[in-house]
mmCIF file of C-alpha atoms in Angstrom:
data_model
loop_
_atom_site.group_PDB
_atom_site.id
_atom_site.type_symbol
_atom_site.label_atom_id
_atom_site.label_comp_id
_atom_site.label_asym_id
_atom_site.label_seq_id
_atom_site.Cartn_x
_atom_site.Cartn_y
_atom_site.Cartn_z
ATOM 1 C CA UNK A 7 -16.305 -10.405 17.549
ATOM 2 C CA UNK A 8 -12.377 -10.692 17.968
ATOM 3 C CA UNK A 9 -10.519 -7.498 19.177
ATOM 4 C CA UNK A 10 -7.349 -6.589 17.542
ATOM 5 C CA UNK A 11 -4.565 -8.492 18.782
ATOM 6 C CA UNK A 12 -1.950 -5.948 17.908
ATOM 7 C CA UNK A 13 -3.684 -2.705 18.552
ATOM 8 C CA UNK A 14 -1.291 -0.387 19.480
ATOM 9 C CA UNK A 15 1.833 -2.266 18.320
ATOM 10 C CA UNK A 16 3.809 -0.601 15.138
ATOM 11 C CA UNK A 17 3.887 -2.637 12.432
ATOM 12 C CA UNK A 18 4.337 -1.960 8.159
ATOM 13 C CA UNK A 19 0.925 -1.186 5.999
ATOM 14 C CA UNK A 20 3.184 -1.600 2.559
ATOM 15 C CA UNK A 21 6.468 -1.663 1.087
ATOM 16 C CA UNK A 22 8.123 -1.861 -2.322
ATOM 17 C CA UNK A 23 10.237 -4.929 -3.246
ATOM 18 C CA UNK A 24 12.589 -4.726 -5.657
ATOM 19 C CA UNK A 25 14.156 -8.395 -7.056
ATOM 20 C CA UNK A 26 16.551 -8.251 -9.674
ATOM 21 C CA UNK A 27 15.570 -10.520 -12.732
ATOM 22 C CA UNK A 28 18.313 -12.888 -12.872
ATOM 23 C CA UNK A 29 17.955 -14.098 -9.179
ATOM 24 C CA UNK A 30 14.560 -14.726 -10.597
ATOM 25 C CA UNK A 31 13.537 -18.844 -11.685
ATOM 26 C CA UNK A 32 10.658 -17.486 -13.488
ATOM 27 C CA UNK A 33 8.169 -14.298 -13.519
ATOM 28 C CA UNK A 34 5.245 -13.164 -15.831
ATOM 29 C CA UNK A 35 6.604 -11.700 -19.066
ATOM 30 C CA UNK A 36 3.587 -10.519 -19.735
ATOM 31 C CA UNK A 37 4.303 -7.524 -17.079
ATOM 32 C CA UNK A 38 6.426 -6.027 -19.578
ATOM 33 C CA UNK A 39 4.615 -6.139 -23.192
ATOM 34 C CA UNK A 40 4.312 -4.199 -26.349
ATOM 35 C CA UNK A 41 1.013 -1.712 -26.755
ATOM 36 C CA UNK A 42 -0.419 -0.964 -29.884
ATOM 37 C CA UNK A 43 -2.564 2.107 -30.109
ATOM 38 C CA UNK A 44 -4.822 2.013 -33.150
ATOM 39 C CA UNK A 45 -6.396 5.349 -34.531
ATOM 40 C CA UNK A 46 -9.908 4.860 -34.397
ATOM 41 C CA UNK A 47 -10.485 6.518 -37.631
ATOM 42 C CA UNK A 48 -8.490 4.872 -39.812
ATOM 43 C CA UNK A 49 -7.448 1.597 -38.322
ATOM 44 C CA UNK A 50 -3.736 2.587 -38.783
ATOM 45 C CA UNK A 51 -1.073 2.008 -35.967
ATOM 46 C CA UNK A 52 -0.885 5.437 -33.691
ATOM 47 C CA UNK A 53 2.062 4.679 -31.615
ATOM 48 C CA UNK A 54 3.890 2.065 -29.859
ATOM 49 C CA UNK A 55 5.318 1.743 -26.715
ATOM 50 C CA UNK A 56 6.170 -0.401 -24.185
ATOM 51 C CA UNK A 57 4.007 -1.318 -21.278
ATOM 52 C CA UNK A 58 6.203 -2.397 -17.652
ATOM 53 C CA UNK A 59 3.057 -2.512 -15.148
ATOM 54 C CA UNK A 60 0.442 -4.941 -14.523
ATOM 55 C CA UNK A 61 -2.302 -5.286 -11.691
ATOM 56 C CA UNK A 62 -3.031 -9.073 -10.639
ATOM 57 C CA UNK A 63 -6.705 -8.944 -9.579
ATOM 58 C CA UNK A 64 -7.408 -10.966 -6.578
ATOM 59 C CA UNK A 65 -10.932 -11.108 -4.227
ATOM 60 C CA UNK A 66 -11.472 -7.081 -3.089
ATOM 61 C CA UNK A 67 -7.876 -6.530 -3.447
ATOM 62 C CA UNK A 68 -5.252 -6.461 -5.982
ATOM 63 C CA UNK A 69 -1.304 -6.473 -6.425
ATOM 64 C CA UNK A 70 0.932 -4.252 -8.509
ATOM 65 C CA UNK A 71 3.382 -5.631 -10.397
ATOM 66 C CA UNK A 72 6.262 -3.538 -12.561
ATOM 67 C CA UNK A 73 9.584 -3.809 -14.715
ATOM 68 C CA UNK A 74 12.039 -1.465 -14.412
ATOM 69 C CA UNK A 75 15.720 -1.106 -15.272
ATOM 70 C CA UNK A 76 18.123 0.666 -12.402
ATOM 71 C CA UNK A 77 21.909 1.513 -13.129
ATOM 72 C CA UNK A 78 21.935 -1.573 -15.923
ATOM 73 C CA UNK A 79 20.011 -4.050 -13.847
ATOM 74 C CA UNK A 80 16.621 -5.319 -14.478
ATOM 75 C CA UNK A 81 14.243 -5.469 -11.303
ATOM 76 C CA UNK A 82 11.054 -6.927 -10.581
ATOM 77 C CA UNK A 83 8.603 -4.542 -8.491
ATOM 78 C CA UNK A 84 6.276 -5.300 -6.318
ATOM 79 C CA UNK A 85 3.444 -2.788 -4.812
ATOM 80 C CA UNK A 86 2.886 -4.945 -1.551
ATOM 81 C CA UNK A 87 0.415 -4.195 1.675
ATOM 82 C CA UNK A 88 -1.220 -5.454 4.126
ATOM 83 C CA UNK A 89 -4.890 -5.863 2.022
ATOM 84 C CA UNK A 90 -2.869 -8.830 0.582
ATOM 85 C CA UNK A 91 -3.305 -10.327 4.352
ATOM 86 C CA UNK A 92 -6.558 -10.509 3.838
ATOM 87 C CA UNK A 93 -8.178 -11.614 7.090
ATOM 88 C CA UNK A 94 -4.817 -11.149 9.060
ATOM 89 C CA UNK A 95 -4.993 -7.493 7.695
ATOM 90 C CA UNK A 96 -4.783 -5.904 10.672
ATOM 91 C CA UNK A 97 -1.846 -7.979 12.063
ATOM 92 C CA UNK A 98 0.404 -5.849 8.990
ATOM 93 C CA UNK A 99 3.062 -7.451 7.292
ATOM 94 C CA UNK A 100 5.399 -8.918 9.234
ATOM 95 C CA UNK A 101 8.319 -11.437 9.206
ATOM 96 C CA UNK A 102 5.332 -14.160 9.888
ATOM 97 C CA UNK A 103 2.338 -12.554 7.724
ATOM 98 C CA UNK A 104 4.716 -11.855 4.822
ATOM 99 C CA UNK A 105 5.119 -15.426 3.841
ATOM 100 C CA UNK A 106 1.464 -15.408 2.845
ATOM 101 C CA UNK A 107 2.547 -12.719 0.202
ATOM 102 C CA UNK A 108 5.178 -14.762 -1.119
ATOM 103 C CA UNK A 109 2.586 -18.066 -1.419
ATOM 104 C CA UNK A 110 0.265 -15.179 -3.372
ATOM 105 C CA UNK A 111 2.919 -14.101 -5.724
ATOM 106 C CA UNK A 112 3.845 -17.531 -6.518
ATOM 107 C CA UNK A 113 0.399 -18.785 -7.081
ATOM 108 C CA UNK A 114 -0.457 -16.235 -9.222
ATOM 109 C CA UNK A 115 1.976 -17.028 -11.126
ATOM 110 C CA UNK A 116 3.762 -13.166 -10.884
ATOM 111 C CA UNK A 117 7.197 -14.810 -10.370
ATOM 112 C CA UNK A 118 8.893 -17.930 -8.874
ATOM 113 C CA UNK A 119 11.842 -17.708 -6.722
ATOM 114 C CA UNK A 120 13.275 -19.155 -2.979
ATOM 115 C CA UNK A 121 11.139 -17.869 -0.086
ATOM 116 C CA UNK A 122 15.277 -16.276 1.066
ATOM 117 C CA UNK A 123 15.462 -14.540 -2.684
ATOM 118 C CA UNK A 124 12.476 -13.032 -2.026
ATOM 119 C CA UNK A 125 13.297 -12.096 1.340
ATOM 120 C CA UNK A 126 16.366 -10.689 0.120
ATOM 121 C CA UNK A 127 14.928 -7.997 -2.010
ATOM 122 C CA UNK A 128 15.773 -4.360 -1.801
ATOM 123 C CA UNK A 129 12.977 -2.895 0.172
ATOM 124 C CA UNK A 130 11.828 0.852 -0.055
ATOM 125 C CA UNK A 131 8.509 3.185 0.680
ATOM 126 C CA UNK A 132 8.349 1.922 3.554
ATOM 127 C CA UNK A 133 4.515 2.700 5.080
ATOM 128 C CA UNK A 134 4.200 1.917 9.043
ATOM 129 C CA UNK A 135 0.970 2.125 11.349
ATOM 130 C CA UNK A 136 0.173 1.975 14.506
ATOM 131 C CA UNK A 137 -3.702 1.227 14.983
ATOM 132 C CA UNK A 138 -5.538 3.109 18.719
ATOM 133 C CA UNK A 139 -8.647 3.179 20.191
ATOM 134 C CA UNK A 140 -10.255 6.613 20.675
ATOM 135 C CA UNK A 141 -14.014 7.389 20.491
ATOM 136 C CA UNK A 142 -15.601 9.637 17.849
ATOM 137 C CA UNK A 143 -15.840 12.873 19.839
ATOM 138 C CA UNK A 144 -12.217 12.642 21.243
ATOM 139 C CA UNK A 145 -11.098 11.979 18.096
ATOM 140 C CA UNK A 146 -11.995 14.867 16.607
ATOM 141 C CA UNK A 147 -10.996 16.831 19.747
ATOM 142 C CA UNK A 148 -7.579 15.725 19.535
ATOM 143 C CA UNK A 149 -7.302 16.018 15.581
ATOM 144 C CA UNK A 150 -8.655 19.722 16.061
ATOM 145 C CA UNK A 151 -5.586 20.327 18.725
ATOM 146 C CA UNK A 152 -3.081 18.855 16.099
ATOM 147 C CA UNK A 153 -4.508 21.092 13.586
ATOM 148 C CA UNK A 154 -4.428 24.209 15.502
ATOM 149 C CA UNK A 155 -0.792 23.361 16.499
ATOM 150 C CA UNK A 156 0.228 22.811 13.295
ATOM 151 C CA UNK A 157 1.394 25.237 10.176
ATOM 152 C CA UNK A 158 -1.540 24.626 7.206
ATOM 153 C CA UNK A 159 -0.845 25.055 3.774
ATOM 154 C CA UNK A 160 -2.872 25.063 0.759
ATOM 155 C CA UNK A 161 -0.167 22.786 -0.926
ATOM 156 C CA UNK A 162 -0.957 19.495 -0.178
ATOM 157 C CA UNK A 163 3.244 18.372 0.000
ATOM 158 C CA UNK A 164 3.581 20.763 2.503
ATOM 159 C CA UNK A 165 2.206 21.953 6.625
ATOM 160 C CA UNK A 166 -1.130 20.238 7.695
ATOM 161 C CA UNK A 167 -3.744 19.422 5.565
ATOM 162 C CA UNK A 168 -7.390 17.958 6.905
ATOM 163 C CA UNK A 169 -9.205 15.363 4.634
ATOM 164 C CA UNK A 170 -12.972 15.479 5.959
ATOM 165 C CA UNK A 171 -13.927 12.529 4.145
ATOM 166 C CA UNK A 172 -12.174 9.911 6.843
ATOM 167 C CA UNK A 173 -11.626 12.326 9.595
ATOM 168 C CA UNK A 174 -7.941 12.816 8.687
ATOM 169 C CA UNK A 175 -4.920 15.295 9.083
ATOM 170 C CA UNK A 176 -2.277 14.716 6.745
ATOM 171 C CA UNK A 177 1.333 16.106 6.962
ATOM 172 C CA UNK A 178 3.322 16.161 3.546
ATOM 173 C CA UNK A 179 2.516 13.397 0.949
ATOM 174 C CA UNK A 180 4.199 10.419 0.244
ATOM 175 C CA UNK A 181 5.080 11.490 -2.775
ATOM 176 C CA UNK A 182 7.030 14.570 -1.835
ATOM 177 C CA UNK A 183 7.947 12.822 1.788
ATOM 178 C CA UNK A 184 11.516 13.345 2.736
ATOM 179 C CA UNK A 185 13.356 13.007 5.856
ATOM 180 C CA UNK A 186 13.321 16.487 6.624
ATOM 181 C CA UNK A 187 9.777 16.360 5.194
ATOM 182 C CA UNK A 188 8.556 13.009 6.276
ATOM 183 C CA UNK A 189 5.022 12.033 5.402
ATOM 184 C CA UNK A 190 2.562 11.597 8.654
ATOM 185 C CA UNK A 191 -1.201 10.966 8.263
ATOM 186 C CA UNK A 192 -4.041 10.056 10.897
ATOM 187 C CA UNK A 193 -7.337 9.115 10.275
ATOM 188 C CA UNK A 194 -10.605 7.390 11.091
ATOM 189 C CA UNK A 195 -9.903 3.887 10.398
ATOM 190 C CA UNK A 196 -13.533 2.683 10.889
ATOM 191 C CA UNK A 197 -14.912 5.079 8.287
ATOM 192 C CA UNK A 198 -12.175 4.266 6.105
ATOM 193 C CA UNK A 199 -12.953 0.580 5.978
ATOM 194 C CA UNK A 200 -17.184 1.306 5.885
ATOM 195 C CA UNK A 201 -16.825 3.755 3.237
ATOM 196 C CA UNK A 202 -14.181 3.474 0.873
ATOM 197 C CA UNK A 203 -12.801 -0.183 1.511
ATOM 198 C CA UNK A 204 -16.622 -1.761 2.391
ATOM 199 C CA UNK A 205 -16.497 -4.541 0.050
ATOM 200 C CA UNK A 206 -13.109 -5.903 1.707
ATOM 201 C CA UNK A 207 -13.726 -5.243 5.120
ATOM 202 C CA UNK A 208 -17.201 -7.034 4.394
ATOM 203 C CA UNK A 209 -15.382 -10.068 3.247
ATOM 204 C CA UNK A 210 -12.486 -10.539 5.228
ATOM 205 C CA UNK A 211 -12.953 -8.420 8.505
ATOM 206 C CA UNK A 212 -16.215 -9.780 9.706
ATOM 207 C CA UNK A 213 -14.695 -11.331 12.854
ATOM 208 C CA UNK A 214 -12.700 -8.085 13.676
ATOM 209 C CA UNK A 215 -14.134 -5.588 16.009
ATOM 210 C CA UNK A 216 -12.770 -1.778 14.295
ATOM 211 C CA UNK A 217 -15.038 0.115 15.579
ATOM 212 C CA UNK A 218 -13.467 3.480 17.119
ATOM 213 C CA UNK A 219 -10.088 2.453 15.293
ATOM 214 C CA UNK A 220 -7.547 5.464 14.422
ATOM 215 C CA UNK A 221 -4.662 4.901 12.505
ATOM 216 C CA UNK A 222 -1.444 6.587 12.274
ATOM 217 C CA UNK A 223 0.780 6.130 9.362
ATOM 218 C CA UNK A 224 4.126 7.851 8.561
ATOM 219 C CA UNK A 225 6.353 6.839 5.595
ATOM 220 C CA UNK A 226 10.369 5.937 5.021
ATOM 221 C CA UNK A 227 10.278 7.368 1.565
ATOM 222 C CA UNK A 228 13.976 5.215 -0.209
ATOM 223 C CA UNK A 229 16.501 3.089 0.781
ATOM 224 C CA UNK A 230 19.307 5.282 2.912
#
């Protein structure tokens, strides 16, 4: 099996990019739609409202998709991250291993611009990563130090906060993350992918050796 190329190296797990419509050729009307709730009862029309999100369905992963209006512009979001790399997942996206987000978008018909539009998009939420090596026991050795070096709360957006599930310590949430209250989480990558990710890890991450991964992730929350 192939080691990780990149272990160690910082690199971004997902973004938000922001395109205003009118630098746009084309994009998927369909994102932003009328819905029509029916009572059940009586067959009459409940409510309408106006739909601006939509979740493009790919092979064990998926991409978000949403309209939104900003200070009298019209923008095109998209939810982007590195499960969109599929088998270069662990490589992150980077100037290189975006362009294969771009060729998804386009294919799937989500919208249709130049690569240097797209490239040119307002970029926020930033998420990076930085993937290690550590064996089990260590592991939890060292996330039992953090923990007992750390303030806990029972609030989840604030002090230390353990997730037992994947082995984690969380710090914040990316939510409430801030830059005097940035969002910091490390956790057993290996268990992570097993567990709660098997299916894509199963199809794309065959030839990748993640045993013993951690992963530490910490959040740039807007734009300044």
């Amino acid at each position: 099996m192939t080691n990780i190329l990149n272990l160690t190296q910082c690199s971004i797990d997902s973004i938000k990019i922001r395109i205003p419509l009118f630098e746009l050729d084309t994009y998927d009307e369909t994102i932003s739609r009328n819905i029509i709730e029916i009572t059940e009862d009586t067959g009459e029309i409940d409510r309408l409202y106006k739909k601006t999100r939509k979740d493009y369905e790919f092979d064990c992963f998926k991409l978000t998709a949403n309209i939104f209006e900003l200070k009298g512009t019209t923008y095109l979001f998209l939810l982007v991250n590195s499960k969109q790399l599929q088998h270069d997942y662990f490589k992150g996206i980077t100037p290189e291993t975006i362009k294969t987000i771009y060729a998804l978008c386009i294919e799937a018909n989500i919208m249709s611009c130049s690569y240097a539009t797209f490239m040119q998009g307002f970029v926020t939420d930033i998420d990076f990563k930085k993937d290690f090596l550590c064996i089990l026991d260590e592991y939890q050795q060292m996330n039992g130090g953090l923990y007992s070096m750390t303030k806990q709360s029972n609030k989840r957006d604030r002090g230390a906060n353990l997730f037992p599930k994947n082995m984690g310590l969380e710090f914040t949430s990316r939510n409430k993350a801030s830059i005097t209250n940035p969002f910091t989480k490390v956790y057993h990558k290996e268990t992570e992918l097993r567990e709660n990710s098997y299916e894509f890890s199963d199809r794309y991450l065959k030839h990748i050796d993640f045993k013993d991964i951690i992963r530490i992730e910490t959040t740039i929350k807007d734009k300044k």
